[in-house]
Short mmCIF file of C-alpha atoms in Angstrom, two decimals:
data_model
loop_
_atom_site.label_atom_id
_atom_site.label_comp_id
_atom_site.label_asym_id
_atom_site.label_seq_id
_atom_site.Cartn_x
_atom_site.Cartn_y
_atom_site.Cartn_z
CA MET A 1 21.22 107.97 -192.79
CA THR A 2 20.05 105.32 -190.33
CA THR A 3 22.15 102.73 -192.15
CA LYS A 4 25.20 104.81 -191.47
CA LYS A 5 24.57 105.15 -187.74
CA ALA A 6 24.18 101.41 -187.48
CA THR A 7 27.34 100.58 -189.33
CA ARG A 8 29.92 103.10 -188.11
CA LYS A 9 32.71 101.16 -186.42
CA LEU A 10 35.23 102.40 -183.88
CA THR A 11 38.46 101.07 -182.48
CA ILE A 12 38.46 100.59 -178.70
CA ALA A 13 40.78 103.60 -178.42
CA ARG A 14 38.28 105.85 -180.18
CA ALA A 15 35.34 104.36 -178.31
CA MET A 16 36.99 105.19 -174.98
CA ALA A 17 37.78 108.75 -176.09
CA GLU A 18 34.22 109.24 -177.37
CA ALA A 19 32.72 108.08 -174.07
CA ILE A 20 35.00 110.39 -172.08
CA ALA A 21 34.19 113.37 -174.34
CA GLN A 22 30.44 112.80 -174.05
CA GLU A 23 30.61 112.65 -170.25
CA MET A 24 32.87 115.74 -170.09
CA ARG A 25 30.25 117.67 -172.10
CA ILE A 26 27.47 116.96 -169.61
CA ASP A 27 29.42 116.90 -166.32
CA PRO A 28 31.93 119.67 -165.49
CA ARG A 29 33.34 117.56 -162.64
CA VAL A 30 34.85 115.06 -165.08
CA PHE A 31 38.49 115.69 -166.01
CA VAL A 32 41.46 113.63 -167.22
CA MET A 33 45.03 113.33 -165.95
CA GLY A 34 47.98 111.24 -167.05
CA GLU A 35 51.23 111.03 -168.97
CA ASP A 36 51.02 112.11 -172.63
CA ILE A 37 47.22 112.27 -172.54
CA GLY A 38 47.20 115.87 -173.84
CA PRO A 39 48.42 116.82 -177.33
CA LEU A 40 49.55 113.24 -178.03
CA GLY A 41 46.09 111.88 -177.17
CA GLY A 42 47.41 109.05 -175.04
CA VAL A 43 50.07 106.54 -176.03
CA PHE A 44 47.22 104.08 -176.71
CA GLY A 45 44.85 106.65 -178.21
CA THR A 46 42.44 106.79 -175.27
CA THR A 47 42.22 110.59 -175.05
CA ARG A 48 42.60 111.56 -178.71
CA GLY A 49 41.01 114.94 -179.47
CA LEU A 50 40.06 115.77 -175.89
CA ILE A 51 42.55 118.59 -175.32
CA THR A 52 41.34 120.42 -178.43
CA GLU A 53 37.76 120.44 -177.17
CA PHE A 54 38.25 120.79 -173.43
CA GLY A 55 41.61 122.55 -172.96
CA THR A 56 44.52 122.07 -170.60
CA GLU A 57 42.53 122.73 -167.42
CA ARG A 58 40.41 119.57 -167.88
CA VAL A 59 42.91 117.46 -169.84
CA ARG A 60 46.05 117.63 -167.74
CA ASP A 61 49.36 116.24 -168.92
CA THR A 62 51.32 115.20 -165.84
CA PRO A 63 54.99 114.60 -165.07
CA ILE A 64 56.14 110.98 -164.88
CA SER A 65 55.04 110.53 -161.29
CA GLU A 66 52.13 108.15 -160.87
CA THR A 67 52.61 108.52 -157.14
CA ALA A 68 51.70 112.21 -157.45
CA PHE A 69 48.94 112.30 -160.03
CA ILE A 70 47.06 109.17 -158.99
CA GLY A 71 47.26 110.38 -155.39
CA ALA A 72 45.93 113.75 -156.60
CA ALA A 73 43.05 112.01 -158.38
CA VAL A 74 42.05 110.16 -155.21
CA GLY A 75 41.99 113.50 -153.39
CA ALA A 76 40.02 115.22 -156.13
CA ALA A 77 37.48 112.38 -156.27
CA SER A 78 37.09 112.39 -152.50
CA ASP A 79 36.39 116.14 -152.72
CA GLY A 80 33.60 115.90 -155.30
CA MET A 81 35.33 115.76 -158.68
CA ARG A 82 35.12 112.78 -161.06
CA PRO A 83 38.66 112.29 -162.35
CA ILE A 84 39.78 109.82 -165.00
CA VAL A 85 43.47 108.99 -164.62
CA GLU A 86 45.60 106.89 -166.91
CA LEU A 87 48.30 104.62 -165.56
CA MET A 88 50.07 104.17 -168.91
CA PHE A 89 51.18 100.58 -168.24
CA VAL A 90 49.60 98.58 -165.44
CA ASP A 91 53.07 97.13 -164.83
CA PHE A 92 53.99 100.37 -163.04
CA PHE A 93 51.28 100.16 -160.40
CA GLY A 94 54.02 99.60 -157.83
CA VAL A 95 54.82 103.27 -157.37
CA CYS A 96 51.18 104.31 -156.82
CA MET A 97 49.58 101.25 -155.23
CA ASP A 98 49.20 102.80 -151.80
CA ALA A 99 46.95 105.51 -153.22
CA ILE A 100 45.01 102.86 -155.15
CA TYR A 101 44.40 100.03 -152.71
CA ASN A 102 44.73 101.76 -149.34
CA LEU A 103 43.04 105.09 -150.18
CA MET A 104 40.97 104.92 -153.38
CA ALA A 105 39.58 101.48 -152.54
CA LYS A 106 39.01 101.98 -148.82
CA ASN A 107 38.06 105.62 -148.18
CA THR A 108 34.36 104.97 -148.67
CA TYR A 109 34.40 102.12 -146.16
CA PHE A 110 36.56 103.97 -143.63
CA SER A 111 34.28 107.01 -143.72
CA GLY A 112 31.12 104.99 -143.23
CA GLY A 113 29.98 105.97 -146.71
CA LYS A 114 30.43 109.72 -146.14
CA VAL A 115 33.32 110.01 -148.64
CA ARG A 116 32.74 108.76 -152.16
CA VAL A 117 35.67 108.16 -154.52
CA PRO A 118 34.10 108.33 -157.99
CA MET A 119 37.17 107.97 -160.15
CA VAL A 120 38.23 105.86 -163.11
CA LEU A 121 41.74 104.45 -163.19
CA MET A 122 42.30 103.36 -166.78
CA THR A 123 45.38 101.33 -167.58
CA SER A 124 46.83 99.32 -170.45
CA THR A 125 47.45 95.60 -170.10
CA GLY A 126 48.78 92.70 -172.10
CA GLY A 127 51.57 91.75 -174.44
CA GLY A 128 52.22 89.96 -177.69
CA TYR A 129 54.40 92.62 -179.32
CA SER A 130 57.78 92.03 -177.62
CA ASP A 131 57.71 94.71 -174.98
CA ALA A 132 59.12 92.41 -172.29
CA GLY A 133 58.43 91.80 -168.66
CA GLN A 134 57.69 95.32 -167.42
CA HIS A 135 55.34 96.40 -170.23
CA SER A 136 53.30 93.29 -171.06
CA GLN A 137 51.56 92.05 -167.95
CA CYS A 138 47.81 91.84 -167.38
CA LEU A 139 47.65 91.74 -163.57
CA TYR A 140 43.85 91.41 -163.66
CA GLY A 141 43.89 89.19 -160.62
CA THR A 142 46.02 91.59 -158.60
CA PHE A 143 43.40 94.34 -158.77
CA ALA A 144 40.36 92.06 -158.64
CA HIS A 145 41.77 90.41 -155.51
CA LEU A 146 41.76 93.59 -153.44
CA PRO A 147 38.36 94.71 -152.13
CA GLY A 148 36.85 98.14 -152.67
CA MET A 149 37.23 98.77 -156.39
CA LYS A 150 35.36 97.61 -159.43
CA VAL A 151 37.42 96.08 -162.26
CA VAL A 152 36.30 95.98 -165.89
CA VAL A 153 38.02 94.55 -169.00
CA PRO A 154 36.43 95.29 -172.41
CA SER A 155 36.97 93.00 -175.40
CA ASN A 156 35.41 95.16 -178.12
CA ALA A 157 34.65 98.80 -178.90
CA TYR A 158 30.91 98.59 -178.12
CA ASP A 159 31.58 97.34 -174.59
CA ALA A 160 34.54 99.71 -174.24
CA LYS A 161 32.34 102.77 -174.75
CA GLY A 162 29.46 101.53 -172.61
CA LEU A 163 31.72 100.37 -169.78
CA MET A 164 33.63 103.66 -169.80
CA THR A 165 30.42 105.68 -169.56
CA ALA A 166 29.19 103.43 -166.74
CA ALA A 167 32.56 103.72 -164.98
CA ILE A 168 32.57 107.53 -165.09
CA ARG A 169 29.00 107.68 -163.72
CA ASP A 170 29.72 105.12 -160.99
CA ASP A 171 30.14 106.55 -157.48
CA ASN A 172 32.74 103.86 -156.74
CA PRO A 173 36.31 103.69 -157.99
CA VAL A 174 36.55 101.66 -161.20
CA VAL A 175 39.75 100.17 -162.58
CA TYR A 176 39.35 100.05 -166.36
CA MET A 177 41.87 97.61 -167.84
CA TYR A 178 42.16 97.72 -171.63
CA HIS A 179 44.30 95.31 -173.63
CA LYS A 180 46.88 96.90 -175.93
CA SER A 181 46.33 94.46 -178.78
CA LEU A 182 42.66 95.45 -178.94
CA GLN A 183 43.19 99.21 -179.16
CA GLY A 184 43.40 99.50 -182.92
CA MET A 185 46.97 100.84 -182.77
CA GLY A 186 48.71 98.99 -185.60
CA TRP A 187 52.11 98.52 -183.97
CA LEU A 188 50.62 96.57 -181.05
CA GLY A 189 49.40 93.63 -183.11
CA THR A 190 45.87 94.81 -183.61
CA GLU A 191 42.99 92.36 -183.15
CA LYS A 192 40.46 93.17 -185.86
CA GLY A 193 37.54 91.65 -183.99
CA ALA A 194 37.67 94.42 -181.39
CA THR A 195 36.76 97.13 -183.92
CA VAL A 196 32.96 96.88 -184.09
CA ALA A 197 29.88 99.04 -184.69
CA VAL A 198 29.40 101.63 -181.96
CA PRO A 199 26.34 103.90 -181.58
CA GLU A 200 27.11 107.61 -181.67
CA GLU A 201 24.74 108.38 -178.80
CA SER A 202 25.78 107.82 -175.19
CA TYR A 203 24.88 104.49 -173.52
CA THR A 204 26.07 102.32 -170.66
CA VAL A 205 27.03 98.65 -170.38
CA GLU A 206 26.18 97.48 -166.88
CA ILE A 207 29.28 96.73 -164.81
CA GLY A 208 29.08 93.20 -163.45
CA LYS A 209 27.35 91.48 -166.36
CA ALA A 210 29.10 88.89 -168.50
CA ALA A 211 28.03 88.30 -172.11
CA VAL A 212 27.57 85.08 -174.06
CA VAL A 213 29.25 86.10 -177.32
CA ARG A 214 28.80 82.72 -178.98
CA LYS A 215 26.32 80.04 -178.01
CA GLY A 216 27.33 76.40 -177.79
CA ASN A 217 26.58 73.07 -176.11
CA ASP A 218 29.82 71.10 -175.69
CA VAL A 219 32.18 73.35 -173.72
CA SER A 220 32.22 76.79 -172.08
CA LEU A 221 35.23 78.89 -173.04
CA VAL A 222 35.37 81.62 -170.40
CA SER A 223 37.69 84.55 -170.93
CA LEU A 224 38.15 88.32 -170.93
CA GLY A 225 39.81 91.01 -173.05
CA ALA A 226 42.04 89.64 -175.81
CA GLY A 227 41.36 86.07 -174.70
CA VAL A 228 37.77 86.34 -175.93
CA HIS A 229 39.06 86.63 -179.50
CA HIS A 230 41.29 83.57 -179.07
CA CYS A 231 38.23 81.68 -177.82
CA LEU A 232 36.12 82.79 -180.79
CA ARG A 233 38.79 81.54 -183.21
CA ALA A 234 39.05 78.26 -181.30
CA ALA A 235 35.26 77.88 -181.45
CA GLU A 236 35.40 78.21 -185.23
CA VAL A 237 37.97 75.40 -185.44
CA LEU A 238 36.00 73.17 -183.07
CA GLN A 239 32.84 73.70 -185.07
CA LYS A 240 34.57 72.21 -188.12
CA GLU A 241 35.36 69.17 -185.96
CA GLY A 242 31.74 68.82 -184.97
CA PHE A 243 31.77 70.46 -181.53
CA SER A 244 29.97 73.61 -180.50
CA ALA A 245 31.77 75.83 -178.02
CA GLU A 246 30.09 78.55 -176.00
CA VAL A 247 32.20 81.69 -175.44
CA LEU A 248 31.57 83.77 -172.34
CA ASP A 249 33.10 87.25 -172.12
CA LEU A 250 33.38 88.15 -168.43
CA ARG A 251 33.65 91.92 -169.18
CA SER A 252 33.79 92.64 -165.45
CA LEU A 253 35.88 90.95 -162.75
CA VAL A 254 34.48 92.98 -159.86
CA PRO A 255 31.61 92.43 -159.55
CA LEU A 256 32.02 88.99 -161.14
CA ASP A 257 28.97 87.55 -162.90
CA ARG A 258 29.23 84.16 -161.22
CA GLU A 259 25.66 83.30 -162.20
CA ALA A 260 26.51 83.61 -165.89
CA VAL A 261 29.55 81.35 -165.48
CA ARG A 262 27.54 78.71 -163.62
CA ALA A 263 24.66 78.93 -166.07
CA SER A 264 26.96 78.41 -169.06
CA VAL A 265 28.86 75.47 -167.53
CA GLY A 266 25.54 74.07 -166.35
CA ARG A 267 24.48 73.93 -170.00
CA THR A 268 27.72 72.58 -171.47
CA GLY A 269 29.21 70.48 -168.64
CA ARG A 270 32.76 71.43 -169.59
CA LEU A 271 34.90 74.46 -168.70
CA ILE A 272 38.10 75.93 -170.13
CA VAL A 273 39.21 79.29 -168.74
CA VAL A 274 41.50 81.42 -170.88
CA ASP A 275 43.40 84.20 -169.14
CA GLU A 276 46.52 86.12 -170.20
CA ASP A 277 47.26 86.93 -166.55
CA TYR A 278 49.54 84.64 -164.59
CA HIS A 279 48.41 81.07 -164.01
CA SER A 280 48.56 80.79 -160.23
CA TYR A 281 46.39 82.59 -157.67
CA GLY A 282 44.42 84.41 -160.35
CA VAL A 283 41.27 84.82 -162.45
CA SER A 284 41.38 81.31 -163.92
CA GLY A 285 41.40 79.62 -160.52
CA GLU A 286 38.60 81.90 -159.31
CA ILE A 287 36.37 80.99 -162.25
CA ILE A 288 36.90 77.27 -161.70
CA ALA A 289 36.19 77.66 -157.98
CA THR A 290 33.03 79.60 -158.83
CA VAL A 291 31.72 76.51 -160.59
CA VAL A 292 32.96 73.64 -158.45
CA GLU A 293 32.18 75.15 -155.04
CA HIS A 294 28.64 75.65 -156.25
CA ASN A 295 27.98 72.36 -158.03
CA HIS A 296 30.67 69.90 -159.10
CA THR A 297 28.17 67.40 -160.43
CA CYS A 298 27.47 69.48 -163.54
CA LEU A 299 30.98 68.77 -164.85
CA LYS A 300 31.53 65.96 -167.36
CA ALA A 301 35.31 66.47 -167.26
CA ALA A 302 37.88 68.13 -165.02
CA PRO A 303 38.02 71.87 -165.83
CA LYS A 304 41.10 73.29 -167.54
CA ARG A 305 42.79 76.65 -167.59
CA LEU A 306 45.05 78.27 -170.15
CA ALA A 307 46.85 81.12 -168.53
CA TYR A 308 50.24 82.78 -168.66
CA PRO A 309 52.96 80.56 -167.17
CA ASP A 310 54.33 81.76 -163.83
CA ILE A 311 57.42 83.33 -165.40
CA PRO A 312 58.52 86.89 -166.20
CA ILE A 313 57.33 87.73 -169.72
CA PRO A 314 60.16 87.19 -172.24
CA PHE A 315 61.28 89.86 -174.71
CA ALA A 316 62.27 87.40 -177.46
CA ARG A 317 59.31 87.05 -179.81
CA PRO A 318 59.35 83.23 -180.14
CA MET A 319 59.59 82.86 -176.37
CA GLU A 320 56.79 85.31 -175.70
CA GLN A 321 54.52 83.74 -178.34
CA TRP A 322 55.24 80.31 -176.85
CA ALA A 323 53.99 81.51 -173.49
CA LEU A 324 50.84 83.38 -174.59
CA PRO A 325 47.41 81.76 -174.80
CA ASN A 326 46.10 81.30 -178.34
CA ALA A 327 43.39 79.51 -180.28
CA ASP A 328 45.52 76.42 -181.03
CA LYS A 329 46.18 75.87 -177.32
CA ILE A 330 42.46 76.15 -176.57
CA VAL A 331 41.61 73.57 -179.25
CA ASP A 332 44.31 71.26 -177.88
CA ALA A 333 43.00 71.68 -174.34
CA PHE A 334 39.52 70.68 -175.50
CA ARG A 335 40.85 67.60 -177.33
CA GLN A 336 42.76 66.54 -174.18
CA MET A 337 39.62 67.05 -172.15
CA MET A 338 37.62 64.78 -174.45
CA LEU A 339 40.33 62.10 -174.43
CA ASN A 340 40.62 62.03 -170.67
CA GLN A 341 36.99 62.24 -169.71
CA MET B 1 29.43 110.55 -209.93
CA GLN B 2 32.41 108.68 -208.53
CA ILE B 3 35.07 110.32 -206.37
CA ALA B 4 38.37 108.67 -205.53
CA ILE B 5 39.58 108.80 -201.94
CA VAL B 6 43.30 109.43 -202.11
CA ILE B 7 45.87 109.59 -199.32
CA PRO B 8 46.74 113.32 -199.21
CA VAL B 9 50.38 114.01 -200.08
CA ASP B 10 50.74 116.22 -196.99
CA LEU B 11 49.17 113.73 -194.53
CA TRP B 12 52.58 112.89 -193.08
CA GLU B 13 55.98 114.50 -193.47
CA ASP B 14 58.28 112.19 -195.42
CA ASP B 15 57.64 109.58 -198.10
CA SER B 16 57.37 106.58 -195.78
CA GLU B 17 54.91 103.83 -196.59
CA GLY B 18 51.84 103.43 -194.44
CA VAL B 19 49.60 100.51 -193.48
CA MET B 20 45.81 100.59 -193.45
CA THR B 21 45.10 99.69 -189.82
CA ALA B 22 41.33 100.18 -189.64
CA TRP B 23 38.34 100.84 -191.87
CA LEU B 24 35.52 102.26 -189.76
CA PHE B 25 32.89 101.62 -192.45
CA ASN B 26 32.32 98.67 -194.76
CA SER B 27 32.07 98.70 -198.52
CA GLY B 28 28.47 99.51 -199.41
CA ASP B 29 27.91 101.82 -196.43
CA GLU B 30 26.61 105.35 -196.98
CA VAL B 31 28.90 107.96 -195.48
CA ASP B 32 28.67 111.73 -194.99
CA GLU B 33 31.22 114.35 -195.89
CA GLY B 34 33.61 114.74 -192.94
CA ASP B 35 33.08 111.22 -191.54
CA LEU B 36 36.18 109.52 -190.19
CA LEU B 37 36.59 106.62 -192.60
CA ALA B 38 39.89 104.95 -191.88
CA GLU B 39 43.19 105.04 -190.04
CA VAL B 40 46.63 104.73 -191.62
CA MET B 41 49.67 103.94 -189.52
CA VAL B 42 53.07 105.36 -190.43
CA GLU B 43 56.05 104.72 -188.15
CA LYS B 44 53.76 103.99 -185.16
CA ALA B 45 51.79 107.22 -185.67
CA GLN B 46 48.20 107.10 -186.86
CA TYR B 47 46.65 109.36 -189.45
CA GLU B 48 42.98 109.88 -190.25
CA ILE B 49 41.24 109.53 -193.60
CA ILE B 50 38.19 111.80 -193.75
CA ALA B 51 35.38 111.48 -196.30
CA PRO B 52 35.79 114.26 -198.89
CA SER B 53 32.09 114.07 -199.78
CA ALA B 54 28.97 111.99 -199.17
CA GLY B 55 28.41 108.74 -201.03
CA VAL B 56 28.46 104.97 -201.00
CA LEU B 57 31.85 103.59 -200.03
CA THR B 58 33.84 101.00 -201.97
CA ILE B 59 37.10 100.02 -200.29
CA VAL B 60 40.08 99.45 -202.60
CA LYS B 61 42.94 99.15 -200.13
CA HIS B 62 41.93 96.81 -197.33
CA GLU B 63 43.16 96.49 -193.76
CA ASP B 64 46.82 95.46 -193.47
CA GLU B 65 47.60 96.59 -197.03
CA VAL B 66 50.62 98.85 -197.55
CA VAL B 67 49.87 102.27 -199.05
CA ILE B 68 51.84 105.30 -200.21
CA LYS B 69 50.90 108.95 -200.46
CA GLY B 70 48.64 109.59 -203.44
CA ALA B 71 47.30 106.03 -203.47
CA ILE B 72 43.61 105.52 -204.18
CA ILE B 73 42.31 103.65 -201.15
CA ALA B 74 38.57 103.78 -201.86
CA THR B 75 35.88 105.35 -204.01
CA LEU B 76 32.63 107.15 -203.22
CA ASP B 77 29.58 106.97 -205.49
CA ALA B 78 27.24 109.90 -204.97
#
């Protein structure tokens, strides 16, 4: 049955749940808290089946108070447990941010390394399905900007499982930001490319390593999460026009694999960053700075970024789709780059 | 011997249509009895299709296709 093991696919939702279950089996300190993560299995499927196997003591449905249960997770982690907590929508970080960025992220530093905070804060990001301005944001840059926590963003089920296992085993707090359109939940506009073959055995994907998911020579398309799939579609179009695009999946924002970004742009000489987070003061600017502050002479054209405009996310479908990055916009950006160079 | 994989009539409560949202194996793959083969979405809820026996899978209803209870969505050749 080796063929079977090699070909079984999982959605990101199932890959996350499988990683959590495997770690819960070998480490009694690991437990899960969040809203609707019990019998429902998580609104985005991230904890499906866990309560049946591990019971209500280790899979704890909480009231709608992120302030309380994320604060409780920071305390539990500081006291030797390894909690996984779900902030259902990243958009609601406002009510629990003090626990996250002043306590979770800083307790290790403040204690001179005596207090570890080995917790995973998993949270859904992204839009595209008309859920409006308080349920569709990415906010990658907000978390990556603040020191003291790792930040990972999977684009497919293989990475999702390996990054989750690595995050649970990490002695540092890890913010695990999954994109709703990649989860395999049909009503969220499911991206098929995220459902890939996933080994049944446990494994880790190293946090802080980007991946070249498509090799190319003419331009580096650098992205994360759902944006990786837009880039792959754009690369297909560009190939028909005679250009080969390299696609780099960042996978981790903290630590950021700056070497991989520089190496890719060093090969191609052109850079387009695709980010569903807001345009200004964010990931896209950081990636461009990573290249140009190191070596601007490698660039054959001014770098470009395709990010979310600096506006609240609209509810109306045509308005939201107008604002989101997509493959057509990436292809257009490349054509502009070639015209202007 | 060929076995049809049918959406069980008691998989969800009413007679709503469903959509195949994910196949977790490809046509031509060998599967075991009890393997999770596919997911069907009905009114935002997801239901699991489990392999009734071992065999080589041939998908009939592909991702994004609409299905009803009792529909043959795949076959298994043992």
